[in-house]
mmCIF file of C-alpha atoms in Angstrom:
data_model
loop_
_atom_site.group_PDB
_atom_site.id
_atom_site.type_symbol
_atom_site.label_atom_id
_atom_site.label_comp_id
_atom_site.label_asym_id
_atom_site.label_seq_id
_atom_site.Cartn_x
_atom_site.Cartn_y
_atom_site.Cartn_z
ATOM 1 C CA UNK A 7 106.184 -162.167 -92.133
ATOM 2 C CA UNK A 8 104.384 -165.579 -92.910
ATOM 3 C CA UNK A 9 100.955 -163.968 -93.676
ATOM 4 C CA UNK A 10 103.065 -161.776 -95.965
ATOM 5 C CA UNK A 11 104.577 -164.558 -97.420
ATOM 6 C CA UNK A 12 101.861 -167.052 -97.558
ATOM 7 C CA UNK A 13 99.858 -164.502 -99.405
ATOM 8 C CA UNK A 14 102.333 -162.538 -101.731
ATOM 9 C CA UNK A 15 99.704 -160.660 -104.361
ATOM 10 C CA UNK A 16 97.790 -159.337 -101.247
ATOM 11 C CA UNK A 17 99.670 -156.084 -100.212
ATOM 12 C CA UNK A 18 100.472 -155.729 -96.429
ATOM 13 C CA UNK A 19 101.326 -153.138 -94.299
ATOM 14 C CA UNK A 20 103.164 -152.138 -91.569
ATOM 15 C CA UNK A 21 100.708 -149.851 -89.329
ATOM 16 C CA UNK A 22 100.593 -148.404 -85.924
ATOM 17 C CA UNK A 23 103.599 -150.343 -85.564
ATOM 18 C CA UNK A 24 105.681 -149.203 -88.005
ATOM 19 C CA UNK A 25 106.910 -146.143 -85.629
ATOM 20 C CA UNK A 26 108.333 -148.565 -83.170
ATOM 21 C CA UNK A 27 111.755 -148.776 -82.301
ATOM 22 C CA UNK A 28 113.609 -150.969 -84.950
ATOM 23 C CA UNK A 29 110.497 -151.979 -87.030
ATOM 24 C CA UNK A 30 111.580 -150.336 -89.918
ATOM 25 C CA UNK A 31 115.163 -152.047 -89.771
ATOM 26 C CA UNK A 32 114.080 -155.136 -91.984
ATOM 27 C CA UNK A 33 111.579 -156.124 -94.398
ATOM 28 C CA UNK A 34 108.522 -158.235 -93.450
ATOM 29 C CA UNK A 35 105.594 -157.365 -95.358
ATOM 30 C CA UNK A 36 105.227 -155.067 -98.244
ATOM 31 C CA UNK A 37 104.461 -151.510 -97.276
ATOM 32 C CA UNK A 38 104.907 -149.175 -94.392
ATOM 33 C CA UNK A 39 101.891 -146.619 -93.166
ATOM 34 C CA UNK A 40 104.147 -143.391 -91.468
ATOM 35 C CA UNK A 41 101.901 -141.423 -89.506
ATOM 36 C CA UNK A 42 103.308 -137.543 -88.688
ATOM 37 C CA UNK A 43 102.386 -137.908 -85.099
ATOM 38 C CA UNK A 44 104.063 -141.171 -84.756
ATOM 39 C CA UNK A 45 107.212 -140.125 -86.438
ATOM 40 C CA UNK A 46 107.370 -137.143 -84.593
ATOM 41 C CA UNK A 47 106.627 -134.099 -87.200
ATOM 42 C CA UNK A 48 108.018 -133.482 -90.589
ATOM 43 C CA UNK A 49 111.592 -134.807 -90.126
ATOM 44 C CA UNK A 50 111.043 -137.723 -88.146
ATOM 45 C CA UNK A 51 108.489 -139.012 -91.048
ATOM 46 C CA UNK A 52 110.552 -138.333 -94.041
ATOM 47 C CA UNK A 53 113.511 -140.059 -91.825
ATOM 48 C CA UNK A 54 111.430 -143.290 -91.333
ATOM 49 C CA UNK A 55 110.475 -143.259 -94.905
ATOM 50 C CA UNK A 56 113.968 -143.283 -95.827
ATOM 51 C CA UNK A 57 114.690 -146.237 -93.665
ATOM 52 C CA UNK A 58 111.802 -148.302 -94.555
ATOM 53 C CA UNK A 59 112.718 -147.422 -98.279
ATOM 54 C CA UNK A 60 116.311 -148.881 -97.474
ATOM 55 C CA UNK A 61 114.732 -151.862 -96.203
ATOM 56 C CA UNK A 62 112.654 -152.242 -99.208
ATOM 57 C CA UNK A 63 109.163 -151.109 -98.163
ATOM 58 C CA UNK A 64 106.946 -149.013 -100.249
ATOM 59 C CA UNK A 65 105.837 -146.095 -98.071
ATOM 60 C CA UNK A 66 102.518 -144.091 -97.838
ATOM 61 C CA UNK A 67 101.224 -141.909 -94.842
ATOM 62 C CA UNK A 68 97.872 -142.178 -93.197
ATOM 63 C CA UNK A 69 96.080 -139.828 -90.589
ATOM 64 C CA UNK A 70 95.781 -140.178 -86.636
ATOM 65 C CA UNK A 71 92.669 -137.998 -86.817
ATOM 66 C CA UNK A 72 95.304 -135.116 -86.737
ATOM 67 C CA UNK A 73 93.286 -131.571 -87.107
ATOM 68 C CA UNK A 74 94.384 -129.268 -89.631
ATOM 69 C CA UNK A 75 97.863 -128.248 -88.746
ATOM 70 C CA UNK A 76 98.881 -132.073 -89.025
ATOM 71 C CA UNK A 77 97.148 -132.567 -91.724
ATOM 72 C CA UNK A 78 99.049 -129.198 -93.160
ATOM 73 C CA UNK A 79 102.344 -131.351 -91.984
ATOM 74 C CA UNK A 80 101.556 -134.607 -93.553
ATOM 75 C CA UNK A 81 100.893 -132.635 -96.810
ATOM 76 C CA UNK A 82 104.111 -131.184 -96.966
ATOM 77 C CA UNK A 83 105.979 -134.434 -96.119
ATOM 78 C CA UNK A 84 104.009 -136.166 -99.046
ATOM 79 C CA UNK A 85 104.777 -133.757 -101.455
ATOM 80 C CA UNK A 86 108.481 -134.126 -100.898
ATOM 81 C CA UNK A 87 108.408 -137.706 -100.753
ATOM 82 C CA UNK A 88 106.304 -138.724 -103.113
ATOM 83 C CA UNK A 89 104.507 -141.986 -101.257
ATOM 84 C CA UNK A 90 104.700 -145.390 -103.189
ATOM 85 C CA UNK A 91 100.846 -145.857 -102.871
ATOM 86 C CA UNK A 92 97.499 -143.703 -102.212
ATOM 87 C CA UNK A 93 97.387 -141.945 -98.841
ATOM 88 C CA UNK A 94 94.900 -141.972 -96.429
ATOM 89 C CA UNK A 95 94.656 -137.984 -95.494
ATOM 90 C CA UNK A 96 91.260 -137.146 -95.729
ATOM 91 C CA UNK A 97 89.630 -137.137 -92.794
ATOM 92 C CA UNK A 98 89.169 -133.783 -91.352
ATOM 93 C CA UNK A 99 85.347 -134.335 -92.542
ATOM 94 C CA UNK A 100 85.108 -136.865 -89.820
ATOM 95 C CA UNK A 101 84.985 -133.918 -87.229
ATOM 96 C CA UNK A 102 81.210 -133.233 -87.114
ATOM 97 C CA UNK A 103 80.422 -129.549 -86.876
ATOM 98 C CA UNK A 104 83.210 -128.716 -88.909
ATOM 99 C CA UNK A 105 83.843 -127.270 -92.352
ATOM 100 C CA UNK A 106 87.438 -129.512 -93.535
ATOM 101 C CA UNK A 107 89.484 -126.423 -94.618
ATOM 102 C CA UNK A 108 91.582 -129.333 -96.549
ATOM 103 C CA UNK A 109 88.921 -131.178 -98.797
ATOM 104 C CA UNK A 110 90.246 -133.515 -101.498
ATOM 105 C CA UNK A 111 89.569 -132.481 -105.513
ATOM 106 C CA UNK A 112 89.292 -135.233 -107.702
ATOM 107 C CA UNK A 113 90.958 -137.658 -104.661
ATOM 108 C CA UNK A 114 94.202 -135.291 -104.381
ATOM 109 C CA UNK A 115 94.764 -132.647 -101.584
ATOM 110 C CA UNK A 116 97.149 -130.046 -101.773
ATOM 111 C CA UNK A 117 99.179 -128.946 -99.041
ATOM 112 C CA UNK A 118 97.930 -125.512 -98.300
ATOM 113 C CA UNK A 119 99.955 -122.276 -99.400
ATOM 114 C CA UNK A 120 101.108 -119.777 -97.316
ATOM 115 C CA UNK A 121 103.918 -119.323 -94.444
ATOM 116 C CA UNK A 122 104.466 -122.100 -92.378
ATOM 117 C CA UNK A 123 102.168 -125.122 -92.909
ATOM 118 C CA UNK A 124 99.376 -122.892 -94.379
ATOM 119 C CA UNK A 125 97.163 -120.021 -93.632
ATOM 120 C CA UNK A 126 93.849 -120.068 -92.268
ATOM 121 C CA UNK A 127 94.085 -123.234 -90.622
ATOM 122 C CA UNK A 128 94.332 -121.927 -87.085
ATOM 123 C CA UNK A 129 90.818 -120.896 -87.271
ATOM 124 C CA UNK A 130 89.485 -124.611 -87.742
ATOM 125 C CA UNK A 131 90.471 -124.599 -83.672
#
């Protein structure tokens, strides 16, 4: 909270912490980073998001290095929450050896059609 305030025009964010117990309960910097593994899938993330928005933080969602099916699930959360700020979802093109069934176009990606989270993306395994 006192970096945060000592340095207002400099955005901060909540990170691996943010999925602790309580940590979205009050404001102390400016944003929140919800990760789908850390929130525990779909509902869990859109959950915290609505907390953290009660408590005044803008939200956006970041990777764990999830393959594609979290990936798939971080998609669809984004695109019914609508994050506050830029997301930080591609990185399936860190996996060396592998073709990233999810690339960005023009620094969007969009969750993948289909039933379920997508098709296809059990083959990336």
């Amino acid at each position: 909270r006192a970096v945060a305030a000592a340095v207002p025009e400099i955005p901060i964010a909540l990170d691996e912490t943010a999925s602790a117990a309580g940590a979205l309960n009050r404001r102390v910097c400016h944003a929140a980073c919800l990760k789908i593994a850390g929130c525990g899938g779909i509902t869990g993330l859109l959950d915290a998001a609505r907390r953290a928005r009660a408590s005044g933080y803008e939200v956006y969602l970041a990777s764990t290095l999830d393959g594609p099916l979290g990936i798939a699930a971080a998609l669809h959360a984004a695109a019914a929450l609508r994050p506050d700020r830029a997301s930080g979802l591609a990185t399936l093109g860190l996996f060396a050896d592998r073709d990233d069934p999810l690339p960005p176009r023009a620094g969007r990606i969009a969750p993948p059609g289909g039933p379920g989270l997508g098709d296809g993306l059990l083959d990336w395994y």
